[in-house]
PDB file of C-alpha atoms and ligand atoms in Angstrom:
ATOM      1  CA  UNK E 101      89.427 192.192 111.715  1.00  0.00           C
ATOM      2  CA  UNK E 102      89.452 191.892 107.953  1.00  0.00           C
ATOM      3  CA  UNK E 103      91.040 188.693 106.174  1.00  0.00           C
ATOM      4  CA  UNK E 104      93.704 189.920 103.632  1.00  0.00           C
ATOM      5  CA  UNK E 105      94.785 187.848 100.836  1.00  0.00           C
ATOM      6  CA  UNK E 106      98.216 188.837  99.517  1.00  0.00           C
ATOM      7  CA  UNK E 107      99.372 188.250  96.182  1.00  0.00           C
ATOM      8  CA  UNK E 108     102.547 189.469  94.337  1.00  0.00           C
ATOM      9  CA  UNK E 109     104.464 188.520  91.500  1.00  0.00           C
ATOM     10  CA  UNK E 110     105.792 190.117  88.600  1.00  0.00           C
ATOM     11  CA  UNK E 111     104.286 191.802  85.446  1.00  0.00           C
ATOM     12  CA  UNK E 112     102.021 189.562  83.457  1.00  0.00           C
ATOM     13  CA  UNK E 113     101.742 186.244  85.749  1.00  0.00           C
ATOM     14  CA  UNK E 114      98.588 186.540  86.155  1.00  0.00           C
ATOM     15  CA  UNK E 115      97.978 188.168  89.421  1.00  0.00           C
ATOM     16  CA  UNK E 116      94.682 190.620  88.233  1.00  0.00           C
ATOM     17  CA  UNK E 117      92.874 187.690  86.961  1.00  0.00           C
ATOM     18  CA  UNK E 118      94.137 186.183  89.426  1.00  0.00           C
ATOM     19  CA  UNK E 119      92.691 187.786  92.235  1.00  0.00           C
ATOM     20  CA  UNK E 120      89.598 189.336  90.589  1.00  0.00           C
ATOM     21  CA  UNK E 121      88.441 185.977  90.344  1.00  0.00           C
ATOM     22  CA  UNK E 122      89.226 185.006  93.417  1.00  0.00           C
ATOM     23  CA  UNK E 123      87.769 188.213  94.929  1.00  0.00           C
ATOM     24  CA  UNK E 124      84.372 187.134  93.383  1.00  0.00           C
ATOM     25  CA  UNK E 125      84.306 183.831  94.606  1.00  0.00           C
ATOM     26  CA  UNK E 126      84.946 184.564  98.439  1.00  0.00           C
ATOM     27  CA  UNK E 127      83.279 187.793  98.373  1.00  0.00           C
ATOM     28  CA  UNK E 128      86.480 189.704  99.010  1.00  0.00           C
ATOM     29  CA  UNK E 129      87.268 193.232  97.716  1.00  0.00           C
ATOM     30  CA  UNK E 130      89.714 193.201  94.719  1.00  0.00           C
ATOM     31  CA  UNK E 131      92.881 195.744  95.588  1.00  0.00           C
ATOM     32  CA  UNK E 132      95.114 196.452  92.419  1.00  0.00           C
ATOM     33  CA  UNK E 133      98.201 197.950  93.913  1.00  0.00           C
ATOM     34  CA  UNK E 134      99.893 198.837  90.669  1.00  0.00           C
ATOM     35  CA  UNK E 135      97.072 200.729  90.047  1.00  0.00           C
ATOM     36  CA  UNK E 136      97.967 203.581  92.791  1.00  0.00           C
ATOM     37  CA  UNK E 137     101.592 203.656  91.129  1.00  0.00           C
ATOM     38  CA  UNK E 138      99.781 203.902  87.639  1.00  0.00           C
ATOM     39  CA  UNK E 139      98.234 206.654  88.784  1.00  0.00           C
ATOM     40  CA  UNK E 140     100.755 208.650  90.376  1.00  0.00           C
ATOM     41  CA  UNK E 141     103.064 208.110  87.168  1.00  0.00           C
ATOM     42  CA  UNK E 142     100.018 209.319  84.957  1.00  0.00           C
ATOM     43  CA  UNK E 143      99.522 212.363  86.940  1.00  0.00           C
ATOM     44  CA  UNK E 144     103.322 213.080  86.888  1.00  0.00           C
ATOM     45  CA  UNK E 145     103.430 213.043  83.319  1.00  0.00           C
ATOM     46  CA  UNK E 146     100.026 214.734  82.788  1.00  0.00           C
ATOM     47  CA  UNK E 147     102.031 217.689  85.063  1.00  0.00           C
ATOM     48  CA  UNK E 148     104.977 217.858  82.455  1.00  0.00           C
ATOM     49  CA  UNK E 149     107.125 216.084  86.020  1.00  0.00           C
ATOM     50  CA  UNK E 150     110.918 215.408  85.111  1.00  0.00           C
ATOM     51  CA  UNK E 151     110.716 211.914  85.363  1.00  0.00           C
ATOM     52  CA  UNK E 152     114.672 212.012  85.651  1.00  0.00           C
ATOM     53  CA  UNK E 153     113.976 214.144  88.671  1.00  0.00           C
ATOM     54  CA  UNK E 154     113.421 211.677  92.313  1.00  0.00           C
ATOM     55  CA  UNK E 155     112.454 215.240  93.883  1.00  0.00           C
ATOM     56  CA  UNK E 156     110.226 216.540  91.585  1.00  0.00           C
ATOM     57  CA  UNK E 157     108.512 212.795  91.206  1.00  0.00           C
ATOM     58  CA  UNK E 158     107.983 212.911  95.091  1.00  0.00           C
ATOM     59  CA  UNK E 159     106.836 216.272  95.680  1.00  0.00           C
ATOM     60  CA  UNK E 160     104.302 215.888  92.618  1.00  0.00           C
ATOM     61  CA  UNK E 161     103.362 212.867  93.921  1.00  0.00           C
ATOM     62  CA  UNK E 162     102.620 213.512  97.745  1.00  0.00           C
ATOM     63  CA  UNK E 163     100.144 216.601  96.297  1.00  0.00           C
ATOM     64  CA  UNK E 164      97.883 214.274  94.448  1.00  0.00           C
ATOM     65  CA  UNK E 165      94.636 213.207  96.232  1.00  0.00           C
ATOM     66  CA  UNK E 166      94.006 209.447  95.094  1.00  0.00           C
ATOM     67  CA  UNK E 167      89.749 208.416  96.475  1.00  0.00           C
ATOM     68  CA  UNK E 168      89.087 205.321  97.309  1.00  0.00           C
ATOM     69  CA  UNK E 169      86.161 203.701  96.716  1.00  0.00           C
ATOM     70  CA  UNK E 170      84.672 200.259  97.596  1.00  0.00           C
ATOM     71  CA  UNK E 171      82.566 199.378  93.836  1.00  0.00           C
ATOM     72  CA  UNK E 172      81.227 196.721  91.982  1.00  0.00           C
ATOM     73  CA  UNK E 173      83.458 193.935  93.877  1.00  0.00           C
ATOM     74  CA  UNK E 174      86.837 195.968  93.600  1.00  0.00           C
ATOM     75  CA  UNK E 175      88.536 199.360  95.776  1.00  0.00           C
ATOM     76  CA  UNK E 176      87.715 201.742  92.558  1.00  0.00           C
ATOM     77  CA  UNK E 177      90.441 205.031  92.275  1.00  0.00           C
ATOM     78  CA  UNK E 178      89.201 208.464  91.051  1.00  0.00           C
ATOM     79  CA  UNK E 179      91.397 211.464  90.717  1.00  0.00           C
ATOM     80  CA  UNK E 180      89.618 214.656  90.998  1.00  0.00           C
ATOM     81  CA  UNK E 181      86.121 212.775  90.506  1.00  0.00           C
ATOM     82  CA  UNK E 182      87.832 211.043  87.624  1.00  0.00           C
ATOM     83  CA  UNK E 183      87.711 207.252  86.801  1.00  0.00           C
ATOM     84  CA  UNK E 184      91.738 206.687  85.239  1.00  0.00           C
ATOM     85  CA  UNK E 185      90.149 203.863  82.964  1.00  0.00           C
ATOM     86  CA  UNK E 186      93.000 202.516  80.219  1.00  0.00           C
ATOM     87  CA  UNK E 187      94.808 205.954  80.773  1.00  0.00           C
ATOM     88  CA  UNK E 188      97.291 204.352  83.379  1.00  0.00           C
ATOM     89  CA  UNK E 189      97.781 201.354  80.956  1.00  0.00           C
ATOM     90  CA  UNK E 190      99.749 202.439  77.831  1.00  0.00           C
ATOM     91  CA  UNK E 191     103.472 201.752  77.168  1.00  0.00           C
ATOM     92  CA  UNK E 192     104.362 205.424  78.339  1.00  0.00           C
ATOM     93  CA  UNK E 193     103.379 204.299  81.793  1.00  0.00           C
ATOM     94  CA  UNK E 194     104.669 200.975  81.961  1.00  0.00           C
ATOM     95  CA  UNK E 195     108.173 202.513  80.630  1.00  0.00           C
ATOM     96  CA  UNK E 196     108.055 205.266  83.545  1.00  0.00           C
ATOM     97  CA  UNK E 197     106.183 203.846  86.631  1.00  0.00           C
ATOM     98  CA  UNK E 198     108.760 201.777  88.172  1.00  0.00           C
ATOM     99  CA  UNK E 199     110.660 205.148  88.264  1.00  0.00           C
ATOM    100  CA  UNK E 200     107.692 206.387  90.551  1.00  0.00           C
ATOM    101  CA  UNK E 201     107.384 203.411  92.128  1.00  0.00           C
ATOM    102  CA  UNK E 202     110.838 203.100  93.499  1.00  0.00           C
ATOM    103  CA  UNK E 203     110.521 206.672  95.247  1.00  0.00           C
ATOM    104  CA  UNK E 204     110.163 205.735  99.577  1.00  0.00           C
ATOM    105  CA  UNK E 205     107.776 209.170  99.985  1.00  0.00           C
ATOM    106  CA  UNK E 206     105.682 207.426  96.530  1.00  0.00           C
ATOM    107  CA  UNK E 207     105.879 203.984  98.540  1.00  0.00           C
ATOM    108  CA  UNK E 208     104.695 205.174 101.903  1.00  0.00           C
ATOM    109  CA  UNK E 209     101.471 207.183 100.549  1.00  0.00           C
ATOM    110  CA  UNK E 210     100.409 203.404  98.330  1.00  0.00           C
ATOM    111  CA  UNK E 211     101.232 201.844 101.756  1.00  0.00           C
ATOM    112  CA  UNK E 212      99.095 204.082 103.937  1.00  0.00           C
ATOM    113  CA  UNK E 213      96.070 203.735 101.304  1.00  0.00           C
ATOM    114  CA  UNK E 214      96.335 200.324 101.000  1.00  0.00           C
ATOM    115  CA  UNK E 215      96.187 199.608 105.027  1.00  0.00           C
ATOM    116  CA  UNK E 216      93.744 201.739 105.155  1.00  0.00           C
ATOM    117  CA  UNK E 217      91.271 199.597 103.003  1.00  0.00           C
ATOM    118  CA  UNK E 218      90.960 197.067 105.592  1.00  0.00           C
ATOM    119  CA  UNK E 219      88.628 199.144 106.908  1.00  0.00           C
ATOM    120  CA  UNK E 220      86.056 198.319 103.823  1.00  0.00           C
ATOM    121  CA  UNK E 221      86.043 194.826 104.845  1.00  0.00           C
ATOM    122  CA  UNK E 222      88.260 191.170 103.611  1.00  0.00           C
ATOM    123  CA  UNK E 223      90.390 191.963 100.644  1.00  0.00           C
ATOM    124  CA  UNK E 224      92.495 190.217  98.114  1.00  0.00           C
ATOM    125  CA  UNK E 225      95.559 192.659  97.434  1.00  0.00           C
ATOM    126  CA  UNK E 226      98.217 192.336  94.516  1.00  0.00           C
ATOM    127  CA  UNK E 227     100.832 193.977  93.807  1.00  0.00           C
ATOM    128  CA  UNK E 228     104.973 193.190  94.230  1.00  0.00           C
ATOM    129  CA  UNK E 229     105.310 193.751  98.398  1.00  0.00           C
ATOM    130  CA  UNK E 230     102.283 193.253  99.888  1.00  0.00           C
ATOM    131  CA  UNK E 231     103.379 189.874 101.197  1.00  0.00           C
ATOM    132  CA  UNK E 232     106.799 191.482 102.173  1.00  0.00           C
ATOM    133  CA  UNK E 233     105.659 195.115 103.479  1.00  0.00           C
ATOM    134  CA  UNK E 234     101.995 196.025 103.294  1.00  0.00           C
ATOM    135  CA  UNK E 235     100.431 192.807 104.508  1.00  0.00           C
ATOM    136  CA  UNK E 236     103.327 190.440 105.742  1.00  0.00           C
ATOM    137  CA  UNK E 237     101.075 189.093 108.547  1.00  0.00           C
ATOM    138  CA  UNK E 238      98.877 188.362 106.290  1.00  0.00           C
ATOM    139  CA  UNK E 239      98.374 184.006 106.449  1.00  0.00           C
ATOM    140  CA  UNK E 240      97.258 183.891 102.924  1.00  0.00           C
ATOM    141  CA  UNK E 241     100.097 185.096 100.951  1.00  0.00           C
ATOM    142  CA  UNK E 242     101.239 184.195  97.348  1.00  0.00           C
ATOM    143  CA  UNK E 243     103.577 184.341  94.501  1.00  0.00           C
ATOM    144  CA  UNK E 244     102.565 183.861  91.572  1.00  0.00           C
ATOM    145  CA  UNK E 245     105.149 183.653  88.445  1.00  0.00           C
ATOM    146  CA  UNK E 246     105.304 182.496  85.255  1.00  0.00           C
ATOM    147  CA  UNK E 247     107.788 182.496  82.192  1.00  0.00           C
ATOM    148  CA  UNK E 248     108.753 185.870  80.446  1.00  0.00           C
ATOM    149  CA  UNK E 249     107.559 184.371  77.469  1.00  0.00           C
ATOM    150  CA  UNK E 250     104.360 183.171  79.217  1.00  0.00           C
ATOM    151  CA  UNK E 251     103.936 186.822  80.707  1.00  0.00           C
ATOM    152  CA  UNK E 252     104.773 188.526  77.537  1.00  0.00           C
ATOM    153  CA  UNK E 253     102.003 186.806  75.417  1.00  0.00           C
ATOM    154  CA  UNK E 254      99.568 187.388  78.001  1.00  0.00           C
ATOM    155  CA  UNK E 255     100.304 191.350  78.028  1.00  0.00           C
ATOM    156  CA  UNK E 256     100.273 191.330  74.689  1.00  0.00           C
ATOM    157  CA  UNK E 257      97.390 190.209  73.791  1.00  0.00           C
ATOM    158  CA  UNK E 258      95.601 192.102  76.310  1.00  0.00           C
ATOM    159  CA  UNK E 259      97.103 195.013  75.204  1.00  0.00           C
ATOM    160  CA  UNK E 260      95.691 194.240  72.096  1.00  0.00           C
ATOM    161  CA  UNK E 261      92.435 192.838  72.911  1.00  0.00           C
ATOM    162  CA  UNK E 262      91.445 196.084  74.621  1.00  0.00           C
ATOM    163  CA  UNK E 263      93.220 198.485  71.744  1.00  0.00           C
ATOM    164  CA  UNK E 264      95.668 199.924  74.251  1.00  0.00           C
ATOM    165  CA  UNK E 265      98.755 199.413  71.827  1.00  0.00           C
ATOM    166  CA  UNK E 266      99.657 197.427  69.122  1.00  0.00           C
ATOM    167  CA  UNK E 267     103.280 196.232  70.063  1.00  0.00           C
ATOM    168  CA  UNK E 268     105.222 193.080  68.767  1.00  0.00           C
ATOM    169  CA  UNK E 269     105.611 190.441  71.657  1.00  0.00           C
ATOM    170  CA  UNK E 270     109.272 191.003  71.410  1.00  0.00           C
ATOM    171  CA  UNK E 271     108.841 194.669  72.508  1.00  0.00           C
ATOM    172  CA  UNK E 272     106.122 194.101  75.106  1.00  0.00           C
ATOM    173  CA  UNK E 273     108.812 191.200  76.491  1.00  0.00           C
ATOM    174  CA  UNK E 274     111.390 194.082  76.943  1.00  0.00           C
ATOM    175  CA  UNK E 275     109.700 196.457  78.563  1.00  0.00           C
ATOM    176  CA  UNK E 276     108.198 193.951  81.093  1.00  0.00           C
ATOM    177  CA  UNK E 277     111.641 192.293  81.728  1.00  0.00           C
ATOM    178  CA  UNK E 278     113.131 196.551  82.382  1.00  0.00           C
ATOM    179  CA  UNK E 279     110.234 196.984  84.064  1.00  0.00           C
ATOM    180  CA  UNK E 280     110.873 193.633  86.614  1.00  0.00           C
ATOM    181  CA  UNK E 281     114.654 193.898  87.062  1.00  0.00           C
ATOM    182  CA  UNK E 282     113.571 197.949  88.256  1.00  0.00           C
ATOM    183  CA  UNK E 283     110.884 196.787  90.733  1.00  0.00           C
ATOM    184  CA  UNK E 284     113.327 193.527  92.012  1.00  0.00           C
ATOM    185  CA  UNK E 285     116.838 195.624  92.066  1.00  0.00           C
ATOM    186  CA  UNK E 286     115.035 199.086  93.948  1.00  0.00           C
ATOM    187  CA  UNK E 287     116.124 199.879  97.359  1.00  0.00           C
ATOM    188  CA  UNK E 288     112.858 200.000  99.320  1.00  0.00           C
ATOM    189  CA  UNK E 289     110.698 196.707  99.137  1.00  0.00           C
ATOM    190  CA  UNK E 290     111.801 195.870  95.995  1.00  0.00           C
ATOM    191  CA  UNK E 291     109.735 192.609  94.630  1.00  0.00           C
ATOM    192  CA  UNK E 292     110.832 189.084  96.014  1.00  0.00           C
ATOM    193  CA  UNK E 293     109.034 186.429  97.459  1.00  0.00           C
ATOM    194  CA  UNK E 294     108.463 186.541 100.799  1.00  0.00           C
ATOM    195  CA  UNK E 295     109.516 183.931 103.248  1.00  0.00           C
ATOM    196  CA  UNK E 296     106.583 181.743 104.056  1.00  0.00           C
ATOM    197  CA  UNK E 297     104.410 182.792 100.917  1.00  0.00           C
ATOM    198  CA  UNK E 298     103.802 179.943  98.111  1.00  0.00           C
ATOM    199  CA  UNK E 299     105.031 180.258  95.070  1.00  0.00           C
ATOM    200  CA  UNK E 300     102.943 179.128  91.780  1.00  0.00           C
ATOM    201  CA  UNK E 301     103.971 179.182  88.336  1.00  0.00           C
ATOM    202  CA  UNK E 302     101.371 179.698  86.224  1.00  0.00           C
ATOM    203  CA  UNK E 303     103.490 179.134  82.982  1.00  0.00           C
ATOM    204  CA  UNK E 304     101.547 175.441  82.503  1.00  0.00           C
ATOM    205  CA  UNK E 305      98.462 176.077  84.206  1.00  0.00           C
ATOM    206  CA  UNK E 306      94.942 177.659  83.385  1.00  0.00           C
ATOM    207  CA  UNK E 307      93.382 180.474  85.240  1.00  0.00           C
ATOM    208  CA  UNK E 308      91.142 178.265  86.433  1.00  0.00           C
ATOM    209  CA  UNK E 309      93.968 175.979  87.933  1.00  0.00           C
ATOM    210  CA  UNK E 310      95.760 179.378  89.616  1.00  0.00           C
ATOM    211  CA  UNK E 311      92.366 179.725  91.139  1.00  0.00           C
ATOM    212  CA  UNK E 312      91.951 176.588  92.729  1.00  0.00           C
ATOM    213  CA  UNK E 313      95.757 176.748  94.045  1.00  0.00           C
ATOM    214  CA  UNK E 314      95.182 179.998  95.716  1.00  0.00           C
ATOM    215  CA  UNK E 315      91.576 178.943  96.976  1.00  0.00           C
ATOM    216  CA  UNK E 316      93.026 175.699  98.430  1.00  0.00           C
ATOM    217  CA  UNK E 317      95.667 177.111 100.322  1.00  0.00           C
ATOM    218  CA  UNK E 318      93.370 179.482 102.368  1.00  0.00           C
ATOM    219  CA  UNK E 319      92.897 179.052 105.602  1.00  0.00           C
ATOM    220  CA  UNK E 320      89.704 176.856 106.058  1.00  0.00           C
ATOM    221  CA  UNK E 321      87.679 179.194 107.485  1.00  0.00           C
ATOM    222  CA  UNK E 322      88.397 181.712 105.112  1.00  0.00           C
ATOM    223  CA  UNK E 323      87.059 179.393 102.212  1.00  0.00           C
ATOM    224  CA  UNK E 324      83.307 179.003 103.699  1.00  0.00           C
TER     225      UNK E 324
HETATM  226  O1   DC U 477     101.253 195.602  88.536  1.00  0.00           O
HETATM  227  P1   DC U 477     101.475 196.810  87.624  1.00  0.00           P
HETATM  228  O2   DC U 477     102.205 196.482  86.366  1.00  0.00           O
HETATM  229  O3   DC U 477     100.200 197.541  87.346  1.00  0.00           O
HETATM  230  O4   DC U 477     102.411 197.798  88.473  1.00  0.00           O
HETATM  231  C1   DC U 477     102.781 199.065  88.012  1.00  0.00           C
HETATM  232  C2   DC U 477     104.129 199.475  88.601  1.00  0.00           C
HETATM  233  O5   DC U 477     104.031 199.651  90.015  1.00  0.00           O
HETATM  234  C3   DC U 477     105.252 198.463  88.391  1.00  0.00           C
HETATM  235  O6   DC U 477     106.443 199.159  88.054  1.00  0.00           O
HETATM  236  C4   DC U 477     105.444 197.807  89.724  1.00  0.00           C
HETATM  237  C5   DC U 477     104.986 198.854  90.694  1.00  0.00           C
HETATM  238  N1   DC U 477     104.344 198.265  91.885  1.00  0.00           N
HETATM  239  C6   DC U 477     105.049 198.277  93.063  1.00  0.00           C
HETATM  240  O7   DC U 477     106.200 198.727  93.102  1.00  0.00           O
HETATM  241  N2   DC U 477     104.470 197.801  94.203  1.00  0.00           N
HETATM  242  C7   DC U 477     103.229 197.295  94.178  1.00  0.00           C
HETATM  243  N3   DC U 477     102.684 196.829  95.304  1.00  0.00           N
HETATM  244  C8   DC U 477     102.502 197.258  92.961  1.00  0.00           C
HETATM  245  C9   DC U 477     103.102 197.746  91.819  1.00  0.00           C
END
């Protein structure tokens, strides 16, 4: 049986860093979740997809064939042989993937994947329900938060630092705080923290303190 360590949180608290860090340290697979919606919400708008449309979303999105490969430390995506790279990162998709995400078809194909990768061995998975629906058994599970300010600085400059956009913090805030009140308000497993799971705000604390929280709070045997 593979460990799973679930993390979830909302856009910009941290949870990549977060867990790719964390992944490294233990040895455990990094899983981005949002990732799979990215990439569903690229491919729908790639397709020309009425993004107004729930039924043309989900019957787009159930005919796309998402690989899944263990690489380099992390569960790597291609779509027809294709790495997504920074594609699935630009304002477009942050604006529309929460409309993707909140589709139950959409949600049960991530789901399915993401079980499925416990067959590549222990994992650290974030996203915004894997300690509610993917992985609620999961003993390790997380939420990690932080200010909208806090979260919006962060996505900025990383939007920046790797020449994805060039937007004023003001705007990136927006679209994060649209993007969480979509994900939290949705009918299925919309993002809350789960009973059980411990909450950290990162708002005050360094990556390196997140780190130590999460690695602390594992299960001993876990931490060898
Ligand atoms: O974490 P992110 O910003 O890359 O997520 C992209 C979108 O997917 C965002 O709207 C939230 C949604 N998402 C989700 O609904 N469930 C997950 N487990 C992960 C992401």
């Amino acid at each position: 049986m593979s460990n799973v360590i679930a993390i979830d949180g909302p856009s910009g608290a941290g949870k990549s860093s977060v867990s790719r860090i964390v992944g490294r340290r233990l040895g455990y697979l990094h899983v981005d979740s949002g990732a799979l919606y990215r990439i569903l919400t690229w491919q729908c708008l790639a397709a020309g997809v009425d993004m107004e449309s729930p039924e043309a979303i989900c019957a787009f999105a159930s005919s796309v064939d998402i690989e899944c490969r263990p690489e380099d430390g992390r569960v790597a995506y291609y779509v027809g042989g294709e790495a997504p790279g920074e594609r699935i990162r630009t304002p477009q998709i942050n604006a529309n993937a929460s409309k993707v995400a909140r589709e139950k078809p959409v949600r049960d194909k991530v789901t399915a994947l993401l079980k499925g990768m416990v067959k590549y061995g222990n994992l650290v998975v974030e996203g915004r329900d894997i300690t509610t629906a993917v992985f609620p058994d999961s003993p390790a599970r997380f939420y990690l938060t932080a200010s909208a300010e806090a979260r919006a600085r962060r996505r900025q400059k990383e939007e920046v630092d790797k020449g994805i956009a060039n937007q004023s913090a003001e705007a990136v805030k927006a679209s994060l705080l649209a993007r969480d009140a979509m994900d939290s308000t949705r009918k299925y497993a919309p993002l809350r923290k789960a009973d059980g799971a411990l909450e950290i705000d990162s708002s005050d604390l360094t990556l390196d303190e997140v780190v130590e929280a999460v690695v602390s709070a594992l299960p001993k045997e876990w931490r060898a």
